[in-house]
């Protein structure tokens, strides 16, 4: 097996040194735009979901129940033609509302089949329907758009969203990139079902989330229809395109697996992907039933991306993953995908959990005990980047994917495990996945669950490991 990683922060490698430089600018711009935008009060939907890390991500005044995305991509010209139909419900009276969309040209917007006025303001697509929407009203927005999608650059310097490759595009939207390829209410607070109709040049494969409903080829193009019925945050949507070898099968638990692998990565990926059924079965034993009907992998050849993403039902990898990475991204299907964040400051609920899953996998498959992994990390000097900031509220300046979130987040869970014992610890993990399945969870709710399940007071443990600056003292 792959030896457990000693270097827990990882899903990306390239940019750590740039964090500080790039951190402040986009945040400052976002704050200015937010200030200039509509106030939350009255009858206009807010320009953001209220998340201070990404003030313009998501929007106020409505929820999207379903996205129906029809996209055609010309890989050579890098041109995207899109039509998005959003079925939504107003949560307040709305004379105006925003969607998130960046780049691309919008040619028309309709609300319930009536042409609506629209304008662009930074990442906001501001829509003014002919008739105001009543609070509680269901409505349908159709946006026609096209252009050459470009990724956004996150505060940590990484590319996020629609990232062109030499044979298509690597599409991963965490935390802000969904808006680079479809108009969205792009904050994990809003979860929706999705239909994708993706047309690409014949010979290319277009892979999205959920199950493949069908594919057909005509006039030199192939159309793939995908459906994800389970609620999904916009950042977890993908429509990755490339030349892929495809493998399909159904697991013993009835999960439909679809693996798409760039031939250049096939040799390295094969022995790892072979383990997917056993990894999912192992994770299901630990965390409870797999939360989705479909699973799989998209193994792209995208050397300058530098990370993988837990796209719902089907993680996308920038190159052949190692076994720990496969374990990590699939653990996110429970922790991060099925149970979503309500605010990005809680990111340790995703990354700490997925990292701890790697430790547990090693421990139960002949690798290092979790305690040994913990000890090796704890031995790092107080000056190490691991202790640079506490993981419970890492801050907006490119820190959400840093070592403290992954490694100290996992250490927090290990401390919890030691405090409550294995039996209660795994009961807590299963109750968390089960109780918040398809929905959301906050750190405060997790702490409460841990205390209720164990009957212990754990406030000190969590405040030390999640919120206290510097290297914690040993308990
Ligand atoms: N959530 C991903 C993982 O841990 C990592 C990730 C996604 C990421 N998008 C990113 C890291 C952008 C850095 C920058 O599996
Ligand atoms: Zn992760």
XYZ file of C-alpha atoms and ligand atoms in Angstrom:
491
model
C 0.000 0.000 0.000
C 0.925 3.632 -0.242
C 2.723 4.704 2.901
C 0.763 7.234 4.912
C 1.689 10.792 4.151
C 3.886 12.465 6.686
C 3.102 15.788 5.165
C -0.607 16.074 5.817
C -1.417 19.351 4.127
C -1.316 18.508 0.546
C -4.100 18.625 -1.884
C -2.109 21.398 -3.319
C 1.525 22.018 -3.393
C 2.585 25.026 -5.354
C 1.537 28.228 -3.718
C 2.123 28.292 0.025
C 4.745 31.001 -0.193
C 2.445 33.311 -2.077
C -0.305 33.338 0.497
C 0.731 36.535 2.188
C 1.251 38.566 -0.963
C -1.985 37.665 -2.663
C -4.126 37.538 0.390
C -5.403 41.026 0.869
C -6.160 42.346 -2.586
C -9.198 40.313 -3.676
C -10.676 40.579 -0.215
C -10.376 44.342 -0.217
C -11.916 44.585 -3.661
C -14.710 42.265 -2.628
C -15.418 44.369 0.437
C -15.621 47.520 -1.674
C -17.968 45.895 -4.142
C -20.079 44.554 -1.331
C -20.340 48.011 0.160
C -21.365 49.445 -3.187
C -23.922 46.711 -3.768
C -27.510 46.575 -2.666
C -28.261 46.400 1.027
C -29.898 43.253 2.327
C -32.999 45.108 3.409
C -35.946 46.017 1.218
C -36.899 44.066 -1.840
C -33.532 43.501 -3.485
C -31.689 40.239 -2.865
C -28.351 40.641 -1.116
C -25.209 40.382 -3.263
C -23.681 37.775 -0.950
C -24.680 34.955 1.383
C -23.110 36.775 4.328
C -19.868 34.829 4.516
C -17.065 37.173 5.538
C -14.398 35.002 3.856
C -16.065 35.425 0.441
C -18.532 38.301 0.847
C -19.883 38.090 -2.692
C -20.230 34.309 -2.885
C -23.857 33.267 -2.951
C -26.734 35.698 -2.897
C -29.676 36.612 -0.719
C -33.400 36.368 -1.257
C -33.860 32.961 -2.875
C -32.811 29.324 -2.897
C -32.092 27.299 -6.002
C -33.787 23.897 -6.012
C -32.457 22.724 -9.350
C -29.938 23.664 -12.025
C -30.425 22.446 -15.568
C -27.177 23.202 -17.419
C -26.835 22.739 -21.163
C -23.271 23.361 -22.249
C -21.401 22.961 -25.471
C -17.613 23.258 -25.391
C -15.313 23.581 -28.350
C -12.046 22.291 -26.935
C -9.840 23.707 -29.699
C -11.311 27.212 -29.612
C -11.909 27.017 -25.826
C -15.361 28.399 -26.451
C -18.314 27.608 -24.197
C -21.962 28.048 -25.140
C -24.249 27.759 -22.171
C -27.853 27.799 -21.157
C -28.701 27.567 -17.487
C -32.227 27.069 -16.210
C -32.528 27.593 -12.469
C -35.642 26.624 -10.576
C -35.694 28.731 -7.438
C -37.885 29.940 -4.611
C -37.928 33.489 -3.273
C -37.384 33.807 0.479
C -38.482 37.455 0.452
C -40.234 39.817 -1.906
C -37.793 40.460 -4.758
C -37.779 43.304 -7.215
C -34.213 42.368 -8.048
C -31.766 39.575 -7.277
C -28.202 38.527 -8.086
C -26.530 35.446 -9.468
C -22.776 34.831 -9.361
C -21.119 34.762 -12.769
C -17.723 35.986 -13.870
C -16.337 36.455 -17.369
C -18.478 35.180 -20.264
C -21.067 37.166 -22.162
C -24.711 36.986 -21.170
C -27.050 37.329 -24.123
C -30.412 36.950 -22.427
C -32.107 36.418 -19.097
C -35.702 35.425 -18.630
C -37.685 34.985 -15.441
C -40.683 32.706 -15.874
C -40.365 33.055 -19.641
C -40.550 36.826 -19.536
C -37.491 38.779 -20.603
C -35.743 40.282 -17.617
C -33.371 43.233 -17.432
C -29.846 42.424 -16.324
C -26.488 44.030 -15.784
C -23.040 42.858 -14.752
C -21.227 44.196 -11.698
C -18.026 42.312 -10.944
C -19.048 38.750 -10.171
C -22.691 39.720 -9.760
C -25.211 39.176 -12.516
C -27.958 41.527 -11.373
C -31.397 40.490 -12.604
C -34.477 42.697 -12.543
C -37.588 40.681 -13.434
C -40.448 42.426 -15.204
C -42.732 41.593 -12.281
C -41.613 41.484 -8.672
C -41.444 38.028 -7.102
C -43.533 37.363 -4.010
C -41.952 35.885 -0.883
C -42.287 32.112 -1.216
C -42.860 32.241 -4.955
C -41.269 29.572 -7.086
C -39.709 30.951 -10.253
C -37.538 29.912 -13.124
C -34.550 31.860 -14.420
C -33.030 31.106 -17.801
C -29.629 32.555 -18.647
C -28.056 32.228 -22.097
C -24.330 32.926 -22.195
C -21.134 32.161 -24.049
C -17.444 32.953 -24.198
C -14.077 31.640 -23.150
C -14.266 30.615 -19.509
C -11.303 31.544 -17.362
C -10.531 30.359 -13.864
C -10.604 32.754 -10.935
C -7.507 33.160 -8.819
C -8.183 32.411 -5.177
C -6.621 34.365 -2.323
C -3.998 31.613 -1.979
C -2.972 32.059 -5.614
C -4.517 28.871 -6.983
C -6.679 28.624 -10.080
C -10.270 27.715 -9.362
C -13.149 26.971 -11.724
C -12.956 26.156 -15.407
C -9.264 25.432 -16.044
C -8.418 24.661 -19.692
C -6.139 21.682 -20.353
C -4.430 20.515 -23.532
C -7.377 18.240 -24.340
C -10.361 19.880 -22.642
C -10.885 21.386 -19.207
C -10.339 20.498 -15.553
C -13.411 21.816 -13.772
C -13.362 22.221 -9.999
C -15.016 25.081 -8.150
C -13.820 25.223 -4.555
C -14.307 27.706 -3.072
C -15.449 30.236 -5.681
C -15.052 28.751 -9.148
C -18.582 27.620 -10.033
C -19.311 31.143 -11.273
C -16.636 30.772 -13.976
C -18.855 28.354 -15.920
C -22.458 28.764 -14.826
C -24.628 31.400 -13.138
C -25.018 30.187 -9.578
C -26.008 30.907 -6.056
C -22.461 29.983 -5.271
C -22.240 29.367 -1.549
C -22.461 25.955 0.172
C -25.442 27.211 2.191
C -27.493 26.619 -0.963
C -27.693 23.008 -2.162
C -29.540 21.882 -5.260
C -30.064 18.991 -7.647
C -28.464 19.184 -11.097
C -28.988 18.078 -14.676
C -26.128 18.430 -17.145
C -26.296 18.142 -20.913
C -22.729 18.426 -22.159
C -21.795 18.465 -25.828
C -18.143 18.063 -26.792
C -16.173 17.125 -29.903
C -16.418 13.444 -30.748
C -13.553 11.618 -29.075
C -13.775 13.762 -25.940
C -15.634 12.651 -22.848
C -17.516 15.108 -20.624
C -17.901 13.946 -17.033
C -20.180 15.543 -14.475
C -21.695 14.450 -11.171
C -24.154 11.683 -10.441
C -25.350 9.098 -12.921
C -24.916 9.026 -16.682
C -28.386 9.050 -18.232
C -27.127 8.554 -21.764
C -24.805 9.666 -24.510
C -25.145 9.999 -28.240
C -22.932 11.079 -31.102
C -24.064 13.037 -34.148
C -22.378 15.408 -36.593
C -18.964 14.974 -35.016
C -20.094 15.759 -31.478
C -21.036 13.686 -28.479
C -23.610 14.740 -25.920
C -23.464 13.372 -22.383
C -26.411 13.674 -20.020
C -25.666 13.508 -16.292
C -27.976 13.832 -13.315
C -27.281 14.419 -9.646
C -30.523 14.159 -7.688
C -28.998 14.595 -4.240
C -28.511 18.137 -2.931
C -25.137 19.515 -4.020
C -23.250 22.737 -3.323
C -22.291 24.622 -6.494
C -18.556 24.308 -5.796
C -18.847 20.520 -6.005
C -20.229 20.529 -9.545
C -17.928 19.489 -12.367
C -18.054 19.138 -16.140
C -14.520 17.936 -16.743
C -13.681 17.327 -20.388
C -10.836 15.410 -21.988
C -9.709 12.304 -23.780
C -10.488 9.634 -21.234
C -10.557 5.866 -20.890
C -13.853 5.011 -19.252
C -14.623 2.160 -16.895
C -18.085 1.450 -15.456
C -19.351 -1.067 -12.944
C -21.733 -1.414 -10.029
C -20.441 -2.253 -6.558
C -21.907 -4.931 -4.316
C -23.708 -2.159 -2.458
C -25.359 -1.072 -5.691
C -23.284 2.078 -6.208
C -22.783 2.975 -9.867
C -19.096 3.629 -10.462
C -17.833 5.669 -13.417
C -14.089 6.195 -13.743
C -12.657 8.448 -16.461
C -8.887 8.371 -16.793
C -6.559 10.347 -19.032
C -4.501 7.679 -20.852
C -1.303 9.453 -19.772
C -2.214 8.726 -16.150
C -3.711 5.278 -16.709
C -0.744 3.184 -15.656
C -0.178 5.013 -12.406
C -3.886 5.291 -11.628
C -4.928 1.687 -12.241
C -3.689 0.041 -9.006
C -5.190 2.860 -6.903
C -8.565 3.002 -8.670
C -8.835 -0.766 -8.312
C -9.155 -0.151 -4.590
C -12.085 2.246 -4.852
C -14.764 -0.362 -4.005
C -12.845 -1.541 -0.955
C -12.135 2.037 0.160
C -15.823 2.942 -0.132
C -16.802 -0.237 1.715
C -14.286 0.509 4.475
C -15.456 4.130 4.761
C -19.076 2.940 4.863
C -18.252 0.684 7.790
C -16.641 3.569 9.654
C -18.868 6.509 8.693
C -22.188 4.843 7.842
C -23.780 4.125 4.456
C -22.281 5.870 1.412
C -24.465 8.963 0.984
C -24.888 8.850 -2.818
C -25.989 6.499 -5.573
C -23.025 7.116 -7.845
C -19.260 7.168 -7.319
C -16.053 7.146 -9.294
C -13.058 9.203 -10.280
C -11.941 11.658 -12.912
C -8.194 11.339 -13.328
C -7.091 14.180 -15.556
C -3.641 15.168 -16.741
C -3.539 18.790 -15.579
C -0.021 19.384 -14.315
C -0.461 23.019 -13.385
C -3.575 22.637 -11.232
C -1.849 21.303 -8.112
C -4.821 19.848 -6.260
C -7.676 17.373 -6.321
C -11.290 18.126 -5.443
C -14.007 16.045 -3.876
C -16.556 16.842 -6.637
C -19.757 15.189 -5.474
C -19.999 11.467 -6.276
C -16.866 11.646 -8.411
C -13.666 13.362 -7.231
C -11.486 15.005 -9.843
C -7.705 14.512 -9.650
C -5.127 16.584 -11.510
C -2.992 13.442 -11.954
C -3.048 9.815 -10.833
C -3.845 9.929 -7.115
C -2.045 7.934 -4.472
C -4.116 5.769 -2.160
C -4.258 8.334 0.664
C -5.593 10.931 -1.726
C -8.267 8.501 -2.926
C -9.220 7.840 0.695
C -9.239 11.575 1.425
C -11.431 12.682 -1.482
C -13.902 9.876 -0.949
C -14.105 10.571 2.788
C -15.247 14.052 1.754
C -18.347 12.454 0.217
C -19.547 12.068 3.821
C -17.736 15.053 5.307
C -18.047 18.130 3.121
C -20.338 16.896 0.349
C -23.249 15.181 2.069
C -22.726 17.272 5.225
C -21.973 20.784 3.971
C -20.469 23.856 5.516
C -22.614 26.842 6.387
C -19.570 29.136 6.422
C -16.040 28.757 5.086
C -14.538 29.355 8.525
C -15.714 25.828 9.419
C -13.533 24.322 6.667
C -11.814 22.044 9.222
C -15.097 20.057 9.273
C -14.174 19.097 5.705
C -10.396 18.963 5.650
C -9.678 17.842 9.203
C -12.123 14.952 8.803
C -10.864 13.847 5.369
C -7.283 13.995 6.637
C -8.159 11.996 9.725
C -9.755 9.404 7.439
C -6.316 8.997 5.838
C -4.767 8.385 9.263
C -7.441 5.849 10.141
C -7.001 4.084 6.828
C -3.263 3.752 7.386
C -3.806 2.525 10.941
C -6.221 -0.178 9.823
C -4.205 -1.274 6.783
C -0.797 -2.011 8.192
C 0.527 1.554 8.244
C 1.306 3.882 11.117
C -1.058 4.208 14.050
C -2.898 7.525 14.130
C -1.123 8.191 17.409
C 2.232 7.951 15.665
C 1.120 10.356 12.932
C -0.132 12.718 15.637
C 3.136 12.464 17.589
C 5.262 13.181 14.525
C 3.249 16.340 13.896
C 3.207 17.362 17.518
C 6.994 17.137 17.569
C 7.219 20.026 15.135
C 8.610 23.163 16.753
C 6.332 26.029 17.741
C 7.736 27.997 14.794
C 6.452 25.444 12.265
C 3.755 26.461 9.765
C 1.506 23.849 11.364
C 0.994 26.179 14.316
C 0.762 29.413 12.306
C -2.930 29.896 13.033
C -5.712 27.895 14.680
C -7.933 25.898 12.298
C -11.357 26.814 13.712
C -11.494 30.233 12.042
C -8.428 30.337 9.787
C -9.159 33.689 8.177
C -9.916 34.794 4.672
C -6.442 35.486 3.342
C -5.759 32.245 1.521
C -5.582 30.144 4.671
C -8.506 27.772 4.316
C -6.402 25.123 2.588
C -3.317 25.503 4.794
C -1.541 22.933 6.954
C -3.238 24.004 10.198
C -6.676 23.256 8.705
C -5.723 19.805 7.420
C -3.235 18.574 9.997
C -4.231 20.379 13.181
C -7.863 19.766 12.175
C -7.113 16.037 12.093
C -5.180 16.329 15.362
C -8.302 17.844 16.916
C -10.267 14.732 15.994
C -7.510 12.533 17.366
C -7.631 14.408 20.675
C -11.403 13.935 20.695
C -10.957 10.220 20.069
C -8.543 9.913 22.965
C -10.878 11.872 25.249
C -14.031 9.859 24.528
C -12.639 6.454 23.512
C -13.000 4.601 20.232
C -16.556 3.442 20.685
C -18.010 6.880 21.315
C -15.685 8.481 18.769
C -16.973 6.366 15.907
C -20.535 6.736 17.154
C -20.027 10.505 16.933
C -18.682 10.326 13.378
C -21.576 8.147 12.240
C -24.175 10.270 14.010
C -22.681 13.375 12.401
C -22.868 11.913 8.886
C -26.322 10.489 9.493
C -27.899 13.411 11.333
C -26.787 16.017 8.793
C -26.956 13.860 5.662
C -27.783 15.924 2.591
C -27.748 19.075 4.692
C -25.411 21.261 6.722
C -23.439 21.247 9.938
C -21.580 23.792 12.056
C -18.658 23.392 14.449
C -20.914 24.272 17.381
C -23.295 21.475 16.386
C -20.422 19.021 16.155
C -19.151 19.960 19.606
C -22.652 19.564 21.036
C -23.041 16.158 19.413
C -19.683 15.025 20.789
C -20.627 16.152 24.291
C -24.071 14.570 24.147
C -22.786 11.263 22.790
C -19.929 10.969 25.262
C -21.509 12.670 28.268
C -18.234 14.578 28.658
C -17.510 18.284 28.705
C -15.345 18.946 25.697
C -15.416 22.722 25.399
C -11.827 23.040 26.629
C -10.503 20.474 24.181
C -12.136 22.117 21.187
C -11.277 25.644 22.217
C -7.628 24.667 22.658
C -7.287 22.744 19.410
C -9.546 24.790 17.154
C -9.339 28.327 18.425
C -6.221 28.940 20.517
C -3.228 30.531 18.834
C 0.132 28.764 18.841
C 1.109 25.208 19.615
C -1.287 23.709 22.169
C 0.129 22.297 25.381
C -0.211 18.619 25.819
C -3.330 17.652 27.756
N -10.684 20.414 -1.009
C -9.541 19.928 -1.757
C -9.033 18.724 -0.991
O -8.543 18.834 0.086
C -8.445 20.938 -1.927
C -8.727 22.110 -2.765
C -9.794 22.353 -3.556
C -7.887 23.223 -2.914
N -9.662 23.548 -4.166
C -8.524 24.108 -3.798
C -6.669 23.560 -2.373
C -7.946 25.309 -4.148
C -6.111 24.751 -2.726
C -6.735 25.614 -3.579
O -9.189 17.633 -1.415
Zn -9.747 17.710 1.298
